[in-house]
Amino acid sequence: MSTPSPLRRRRLVPTLLAAVLALSALAACSDAAAPADPAASQSSDAPLPEVGDTLRLVLSRQLTSVNPHKGGSPDSQGAVVGSVYEALTSVSPSTEVVPSLATSWEQLSDLEWSFTIRTDAVFSDGTPLTADTIVWNFQQLLDPAYKGTTGAPLRKFVGSVTSPDPTTVLFHLTAPALDLPGRLWSSWIIDPTFAQGHNIDTESLGSGPYKIDSLDLENGAELSLNPYYAGPKPAFETVRYTVLASEAQRVAALQAEEADIALNVEPLSLDQFEDSDTYDTILGVGPQPLVLAINEEKAGTPLADVRVRQALNYATDKKTIITGLFHDAVEPLPGQVTFEPYQTEVEDVEAYPYDPKKAKQLLVDAGYADGITLEVDVPSGTYVSADLASQAIKAQWAEVGVELTITQTPFPAWLERQYGDSQAGADLVYIMWGGQYRDGFALFDPFTSDHIQSDVVAPEFDALVRQLQAATDKDVQADLVAQAVESYREDAHTVFLYPSPFTAAISRGVTWEPRPSRYLYAQEVGRA
């Protein structure tokens, strides 16, 4: 059954109060009047704006590569890669797992799955994509020596992949995975010959609807149709992805009507387009949680003490930030990575309340009566209002004796730092983590100790996650999920903030079913 998206196109009702609050660094907003209903909408009788031959899509992060085996952020290379390559499965805008290269799948036993493969997929140079091609890709991803980062999660539970005939691919598991089809949505398939003879960080050959004609990792990419694509022909012959890493650049592009869709526009900026005859706007709830990830591995860090981590949670007034910056479009996370409407929340687990008095006492109990100094690393231009939110958190934590230094890093360097040595990493990272599809628990992976970007020390949680992801009984799995969530919350391994706000400005001349995960695939945009 399809799950309705909490997002819809609308005209944003402006909120003067929210703008005032943001400009004053969110001071004293707790006793202010409630802002206007963010779900209110208006209609326009104006003619639809003209849309050119080239679809113009705005990304907010620089591309680090177009290597399909290295994953990709949704507002960066992930959008481009997903327009060029195909995987066995896909995730619909309503977060359901749907067919792609695989037309269907079947669980043969706890440790074996069968996928039926399309026979009409062709790479953009005319090379057929076969079951053997798929097997080769997974052999690479399962090789510990291979540099493709998307293989690391698979190696935890996939032993091998084989093909008994041209239309079948078998997955032989080392541990059960009830949500295996969902876990394969971003295992993009590349041609073996091309991959072995080219630099796939900057060169591409996929079987998806588009091919890359030109690439500038810092500024974007230009695409045109894959003449051999077997699916429905997209509405646009050519596509231009433009990286606009700053809020000012994105707003300027919209004001000049130089973009057909721009994501990650701050709600306070969207207000100015309330009377626009060109753009509709979206402000809603995304499926991934925004958190302050904690580095517990640094030598001598005060964050190794659970009382300090709990103090940071009590010192964070999430509701004030949400009211001031996000028009109350989201609610504070319920102390866990699972939240409605995308996942079933664990009952009786709640967010840490805002209690600066308790935060101060915990710091005293931990031996830090004179306070502590910490650094948070915030990726530039990546998350909606992240700079303003981090400034608000800095002010809140100062009230309890925590001096927070904010480092803003361009996305590629920020990502490299996350992948690097924890001893050189920041104390905290403002980051969006979580899953892409319903009813799957790969969303726990980034919170475990062995994730490539994680610096927590959480052996109890890690063990529970391994058990719940390998569970074959739904009731047993639900019980393990509850235990894992309770353990993580009690040990305060992260500061859960709020769901990722989904914001967009969309030309009224195009049609697009918004993906709350923010993947902006060119083939999903049509003409109005």
XYZ file of C-alpha atoms in Angstrom:
528
model
C 0.000 0.000 0.000
C 1.359 3.406 -0.940
C 2.280 5.791 1.827
C 1.162 9.396 1.281
C 3.912 11.981 1.264
C 3.721 14.757 3.856
C 4.825 17.197 1.161
C 2.729 19.158 -1.265
C 3.204 22.108 -3.548
C 1.737 25.293 -2.198
C 2.111 29.005 -1.817
C 3.891 29.778 1.418
C 2.148 32.128 3.826
C 4.777 34.553 5.113
C 5.639 34.726 8.781
C 7.060 38.063 9.831
C 7.548 36.768 13.346
C 9.861 34.005 12.173
C 12.043 36.451 10.282
C 12.352 38.705 13.291
C 13.239 35.737 15.480
C 15.944 34.532 13.124
C 17.534 37.951 12.824
C 17.690 38.190 16.608
C 19.403 34.779 16.842
C 16.175 33.262 18.102
C 16.303 35.163 21.387
C 13.257 35.262 23.628
C 10.890 33.649 21.144
C 9.402 31.150 23.581
C 6.755 33.625 24.738
C 5.952 35.047 21.306
C 2.719 34.556 19.434
C 2.408 31.442 17.277
C 3.284 31.894 13.597
C 0.837 31.424 10.757
C -0.125 27.908 9.709
C 2.691 26.691 7.416
C 0.283 24.388 5.576
C -1.910 27.261 4.380
C -2.008 27.647 0.604
C -3.006 30.078 -2.095
C -3.813 29.584 -5.755
C -2.823 31.540 -8.831
C -4.771 32.273 -11.988
C -1.679 33.539 -13.794
C -0.550 31.792 -16.981
C 2.016 29.057 -16.527
C 5.597 30.278 -17.005
C 7.431 29.100 -20.084
C 9.987 26.355 -19.562
C 12.915 26.105 -21.952
C 14.368 23.105 -23.764
C 16.908 22.521 -20.986
C 15.723 21.577 -17.514
C 17.499 23.731 -14.918
C 18.015 22.038 -11.539
C 19.864 23.574 -8.602
C 22.039 21.557 -6.215
C 23.283 22.975 -2.925
C 26.505 20.953 -2.526
C 29.576 20.511 -4.668
C 29.933 17.092 -6.271
C 32.728 14.977 -4.841
C 32.608 12.497 -7.753
C 30.122 10.685 -9.987
C 31.383 7.264 -8.943
C 28.214 5.148 -8.574
C 29.929 2.853 -6.082
C 30.742 5.696 -3.696
C 27.183 6.660 -2.915
C 26.211 10.289 -3.089
C 24.409 12.941 -1.123
C 20.897 13.743 -2.366
C 21.609 17.426 -2.966
C 24.924 16.668 -4.640
C 26.173 13.839 -6.876
C 23.371 11.531 -5.698
C 20.905 13.393 -7.928
C 23.196 13.163 -10.963
C 24.160 9.515 -10.402
C 20.499 8.538 -9.990
C 19.695 10.158 -13.336
C 22.471 8.259 -15.129
C 22.592 4.813 -13.480
C 20.099 2.120 -12.500
C 20.038 -0.287 -9.553
C 18.110 -3.476 -8.903
C 15.483 -1.591 -6.948
C 14.375 1.973 -6.505
C 12.643 3.981 -3.802
C 9.511 5.838 -4.843
C 8.780 9.425 -3.780
C 6.401 7.913 -1.199
C 9.379 5.925 0.229
C 8.184 2.517 -1.026
C 10.656 0.016 -2.532
C 9.791 -0.565 -6.203
C 11.309 -2.474 -9.173
C 14.032 -1.057 -11.393
C 16.528 -3.436 -13.077
C 14.805 -6.184 -11.103
C 11.178 -6.694 -12.090
C 10.402 -8.806 -9.013
C 12.080 -10.624 -6.125
C 11.426 -13.534 -3.817
C 12.871 -14.649 -0.505
C 13.709 -18.333 -0.992
C 14.939 -18.865 2.579
C 16.341 -16.857 5.465
C 19.667 -16.708 3.634
C 18.750 -16.670 -0.061
C 16.883 -14.209 -2.282
C 16.102 -14.425 -5.991
C 15.756 -11.343 -8.232
C 14.240 -11.531 -11.719
C 16.152 -9.205 -14.053
C 15.047 -7.092 -16.994
C 16.624 -8.040 -20.322
C 16.148 -4.682 -22.086
C 18.584 -2.523 -20.090
C 21.360 -1.018 -22.235
C 24.236 1.294 -21.371
C 24.425 4.616 -23.195
C 27.129 3.305 -25.564
C 24.890 0.423 -26.712
C 26.379 -2.275 -24.440
C 23.703 -4.593 -22.976
C 23.378 -4.773 -19.197
C 23.108 -8.455 -18.249
C 22.773 -10.574 -15.145
C 26.525 -11.232 -15.379
C 27.087 -7.462 -15.333
C 25.147 -7.245 -12.080
C 27.092 -10.120 -10.543
C 30.402 -8.445 -11.432
C 29.306 -5.217 -9.738
C 28.436 -6.979 -6.497
C 31.658 -8.977 -6.593
C 33.482 -5.648 -6.578
C 31.338 -4.197 -3.806
C 31.795 -7.283 -1.625
C 35.584 -7.200 -1.972
C 37.037 -5.583 1.197
C 39.909 -4.190 -0.861
C 37.560 -2.354 -3.239
C 37.305 1.396 -2.692
C 33.570 1.633 -3.364
C 32.117 2.804 -0.052
C 28.596 1.497 -0.736
C 29.932 -2.049 -0.426
C 30.785 -1.800 3.284
C 27.208 -2.181 4.578
C 26.548 -5.076 2.191
C 29.563 -7.041 3.398
C 27.951 -7.338 6.831
C 25.279 -9.719 5.559
C 25.869 -10.633 1.874
C 28.216 -13.537 1.239
C 28.049 -13.798 -2.556
C 25.926 -13.015 -5.605
C 25.488 -15.443 -8.511
C 23.480 -15.791 -11.697
C 22.129 -19.245 -12.625
C 20.529 -17.953 -15.848
C 20.236 -14.696 -17.863
C 17.135 -13.487 -16.022
C 17.997 -14.395 -12.428
C 20.384 -13.065 -9.807
C 20.719 -14.865 -6.472
C 21.889 -13.275 -3.224
C 23.463 -15.699 -0.759
C 23.457 -14.101 2.692
C 25.555 -14.722 5.768
C 22.802 -13.260 7.967
C 19.092 -12.734 7.298
C 17.927 -9.380 5.933
C 14.164 -8.967 5.709
C 14.599 -5.623 3.949
C 17.227 -6.706 1.399
C 15.401 -5.205 -1.632
C 15.389 -1.819 0.061
C 19.064 -2.015 0.908
C 19.944 -2.398 -2.780
C 18.368 0.820 -4.061
C 21.707 2.662 -4.297
C 23.892 -0.216 -5.504
C 24.155 1.313 -8.977
C 25.263 -0.920 -11.846
C 28.170 0.051 -14.090
C 29.650 -1.622 -17.180
C 32.698 -3.726 -16.134
C 34.777 -2.919 -19.215
C 34.160 0.796 -18.854
C 34.862 0.739 -15.108
C 38.198 -1.023 -15.622
C 39.359 1.359 -18.349
C 38.181 4.741 -17.114
C 38.231 6.965 -14.048
C 34.669 6.496 -12.849
C 35.082 9.310 -10.336
C 34.801 11.761 -13.223
C 33.643 9.615 -16.175
C 30.345 7.771 -16.460
C 28.487 5.142 -18.428
C 25.086 4.109 -17.155
C 21.871 2.503 -18.342
C 19.626 5.197 -16.864
C 17.631 7.805 -18.778
C 20.463 10.327 -19.114
C 24.187 10.451 -19.851
C 26.688 13.065 -18.685
C 27.981 15.341 -21.433
C 30.097 17.636 -19.289
C 31.105 17.615 -15.646
C 32.532 20.234 -13.316
C 32.555 18.862 -9.790
C 32.560 22.316 -8.263
C 29.855 23.815 -10.466
C 27.619 21.029 -11.800
C 26.932 18.829 -14.816
C 25.142 18.850 -18.159
C 23.168 15.786 -19.266
C 21.411 14.574 -22.384
C 19.199 11.601 -23.155
C 20.585 8.069 -23.222
C 19.506 6.965 -26.718
C 19.327 3.328 -25.605
C 17.278 3.867 -22.439
C 14.526 1.258 -22.243
C 12.145 3.180 -19.990
C 9.737 6.051 -20.687
C 11.353 8.972 -22.471
C 11.910 11.911 -20.096
C 10.255 15.239 -20.807
C 13.517 17.143 -21.322
C 16.191 16.382 -23.917
C 18.897 18.130 -21.903
C 19.429 18.918 -18.242
C 21.702 21.371 -16.455
C 22.551 20.703 -12.811
C 24.041 23.846 -11.277
C 25.746 23.887 -7.873
C 24.784 26.977 -5.884
C 26.336 26.352 -2.507
C 25.153 29.495 -0.731
C 21.670 30.601 0.202
C 22.266 33.958 -1.478
C 23.131 32.248 -4.773
C 20.006 30.096 -4.693
C 17.742 33.020 -3.895
C 19.343 35.129 -6.617
C 18.782 32.370 -9.191
C 15.109 32.192 -8.227
C 14.697 35.955 -8.316
C 16.180 35.969 -11.819
C 13.948 32.971 -12.762
C 17.050 31.007 -13.755
C 16.016 27.761 -12.052
C 13.139 25.360 -12.605
C 13.608 23.620 -9.241
C 15.792 24.641 -6.311
C 15.923 22.657 -3.074
C 17.285 23.591 0.362
C 15.990 27.153 0.297
C 15.575 28.544 3.799
C 11.941 28.979 4.876
C 12.651 32.616 5.667
C 13.790 33.090 2.052
C 10.767 31.282 0.616
C 8.517 33.944 2.139
C 9.430 36.412 -0.582
C 7.941 34.137 -3.265
C 4.448 34.073 -1.739
C 3.010 36.214 -4.546
C 5.166 34.752 -7.315
C 3.456 33.781 -10.551
C 6.529 31.703 -11.424
C 7.165 29.512 -8.375
C 5.282 27.334 -5.963
C 7.024 26.407 -2.736
C 7.239 23.439 -0.394
C 7.933 23.371 3.314
C 7.506 19.950 4.878
C 9.044 17.055 6.764
C 11.837 14.935 5.270
C 12.468 11.293 6.250
C 15.914 11.746 7.755
C 16.826 13.118 11.180
C 19.135 16.055 11.681
C 21.454 15.477 14.623
C 24.626 16.632 16.260
C 26.791 13.545 15.884
C 29.162 13.177 18.830
C 32.828 12.224 18.605
C 33.435 9.988 21.639
C 36.738 8.605 20.350
C 39.010 11.620 20.768
C 41.702 11.186 23.391
C 40.754 12.985 26.596
C 37.406 14.215 25.298
C 34.770 15.180 27.883
C 32.237 13.656 25.488
C 33.322 10.184 26.594
C 31.318 10.885 29.780
C 27.625 10.079 29.351
C 26.724 12.874 31.761
C 28.285 15.449 29.452
C 26.440 14.050 26.448
C 23.187 14.110 28.393
C 23.897 17.689 29.440
C 24.186 18.769 25.799
C 20.804 17.193 25.102
C 19.169 18.994 28.030
C 20.837 22.285 26.979
C 19.314 22.258 23.469
C 16.012 24.091 22.984
C 14.891 22.449 19.762
C 11.373 23.873 19.754
C 12.624 27.453 19.767
C 14.834 26.742 16.748
C 11.953 25.078 14.909
C 9.617 27.991 15.575
C 12.145 30.607 14.614
C 13.616 29.005 11.508
C 11.216 26.400 10.158
C 7.771 27.953 10.613
C 6.882 25.079 12.987
C 6.808 22.750 9.963
C 8.536 19.977 11.928
C 8.526 18.729 15.503
C 11.498 17.806 17.693
C 12.679 14.260 17.123
C 11.262 11.841 19.708
C 14.668 10.977 21.128
C 15.281 8.415 18.398
C 16.039 7.924 14.718
C 12.566 6.500 13.994
C 9.760 9.024 13.655
C 6.363 9.401 12.016
C 5.210 9.453 9.267
C 8.145 7.495 7.822
C 8.802 4.973 10.568
C 6.933 3.635 13.571
C 8.151 5.438 16.666
C 9.088 3.423 19.720
C 6.588 4.222 22.443
C 7.735 5.596 25.802
C 10.954 6.983 24.317
C 10.868 10.757 24.307
C 13.117 13.644 23.442
C 15.278 15.131 26.155
C 13.334 18.161 27.434
C 14.951 21.575 27.456
C 16.264 21.848 31.009
C 19.338 24.102 31.318
C 19.353 23.753 35.103
C 19.709 19.977 34.809
C 22.340 20.411 32.095
C 24.436 22.588 34.420
C 24.166 20.071 37.242
C 25.239 17.189 35.014
C 28.327 19.142 33.967
C 29.137 19.810 37.615
C 28.668 16.122 38.430
C 31.027 15.214 35.590
C 33.699 17.548 36.970
C 33.208 20.441 34.545
C 31.797 23.122 36.830
C 33.948 25.681 34.971
C 32.517 24.629 31.616
C 33.959 23.033 28.487
C 34.886 24.119 24.968
C 33.735 22.128 21.945
C 33.836 22.432 18.142
C 30.968 21.670 15.782
C 31.639 21.198 12.055
C 28.803 22.432 9.819
C 28.906 21.737 6.052
C 28.442 24.925 4.052
C 25.253 25.190 2.019
C 24.164 21.663 2.815
C 21.290 21.676 5.270
C 18.417 24.123 5.474
C 19.257 26.985 7.875
C 22.152 25.003 9.375
C 24.240 28.129 9.993
C 21.429 29.882 11.868
C 20.547 26.722 13.790
C 24.148 26.189 14.897
C 24.361 29.803 16.029
C 21.203 29.303 18.087
C 22.638 26.146 19.678
C 25.855 28.018 20.438
C 23.860 30.671 22.309
C 21.816 28.080 24.196
C 24.846 26.067 25.281
C 26.648 29.187 26.446
C 23.938 29.530 29.087
C 25.101 26.278 30.720
C 28.843 26.877 30.411
C 29.594 25.184 27.081
C 31.586 27.321 24.659
C 30.842 26.111 21.124
C 33.131 26.982 18.236
C 31.408 26.720 14.853
C 33.485 25.610 11.871
C 31.835 25.931 8.458
C 33.529 23.712 5.884
C 32.861 23.316 2.134
C 31.111 20.013 1.585
C 33.933 18.009 -0.067
C 36.410 18.945 2.695
C 33.757 18.383 5.357
C 33.062 14.898 3.994
C 36.772 14.090 3.816
C 37.086 15.068 7.458
C 34.204 12.736 8.385
C 35.969 9.865 6.649
C 39.270 10.692 8.325
C 40.896 10.081 11.696
C 38.540 10.684 14.621
C 41.411 12.308 16.524
C 41.485 15.090 13.933
C 37.724 15.329 13.673
C 35.435 17.881 15.260
C 33.816 17.195 18.627
C 30.405 17.347 17.001
C 29.066 17.324 13.459
C 25.801 18.858 12.255
C 24.593 16.091 9.969
C 21.534 14.444 8.461
C 21.430 10.679 8.867
C 18.846 7.962 8.435
C 17.048 5.745 5.945
C 15.366 6.230 2.595
C 12.598 3.647 2.644
C 9.857 2.474 4.982
C 9.998 -0.634 7.116
C 13.759 -1.044 6.917
C 16.374 -0.668 9.569
C 19.459 0.157 7.574
C 18.696 3.617 8.967
C 20.466 2.518 12.162
C 23.774 1.928 10.347
C 25.202 5.486 10.578
C 24.639 5.497 14.336
C 26.707 2.350 14.984
C 30.338 2.414 16.056
C 31.725 0.837 12.873
C 30.133 3.202 10.343
C 32.661 5.095 8.239
C 31.396 8.486 9.462
C 30.637 7.498 13.056
C 32.853 8.237 16.054
C 30.649 6.831 18.820
C 31.512 4.036 21.234
C 28.274 2.096 21.580
C 28.888 -1.665 21.925
C 25.477 -2.406 23.453
C 23.669 -0.555 20.678
C 25.860 -2.160 18.001
C 24.989 -5.659 19.235
C 21.268 -4.888 19.291
C 21.385 -3.458 15.763
C 23.130 -6.580 14.452
C 20.433 -8.710 16.050
C 17.473 -6.657 14.870
C 18.739 -6.407 11.306
C 19.171 -10.196 11.182
C 15.828 -10.977 12.845
C 13.412 -13.133 10.854
C 10.375 -12.531 13.060
C 8.697 -9.106 12.927
C 7.657 -9.159 16.594
C 11.158 -10.112 17.727
C 12.580 -7.403 15.482
C 10.223 -4.783 16.947
C 11.308 -5.700 20.472
C 14.974 -5.399 19.512
C 14.313 -2.032 17.861
C 12.780 -0.794 21.111
C 15.775 -1.998 23.113
C 18.222 -0.392 20.683
C 16.407 2.943 20.672
C 16.147 3.018 24.460
C 19.848 2.175 24.835
C 20.953 4.899 22.424
C 18.744 7.511 24.035
C 19.868 6.666 27.571
C 23.555 6.792 26.629
C 22.989 10.032 24.655
C 25.306 9.068 21.811
C 23.933 11.931 19.736
C 21.900 15.097 20.104
C 18.674 14.395 18.240
C 17.391 17.704 16.847
C 14.501 17.525 14.362
C 13.493 15.862 11.085
C 15.188 17.340 8.044
C 12.949 20.166 6.819
C 12.155 19.712 3.130
C 12.074 23.005 1.252
C 11.825 23.744 -2.442
C 10.883 26.380 -4.972
C 9.376 24.809 -8.099
C 8.467 26.494 -11.360
C 4.760 26.292 -12.079
C 5.816 25.331 -15.597
C 7.014 21.879 -14.503
C 5.455 18.887 -12.795
C 7.299 16.993 -10.091
C 6.295 14.667 -7.298
C 8.638 15.780 -4.526
C 10.974 13.251 -3.000
C 11.158 14.049 0.714
C 14.645 12.466 0.685
C 15.703 15.390 -1.597
C 17.003 13.280 -4.494
C 16.288 15.485 -7.503
C 16.272 13.054 -10.435
C 15.903 14.759 -13.806
C 13.743 12.011 -15.325
C 11.028 12.618 -12.724
C 10.405 16.214 -13.844
C 7.755 16.825 -16.504
C 6.198 19.792 -18.253
C 3.035 21.324 -16.822
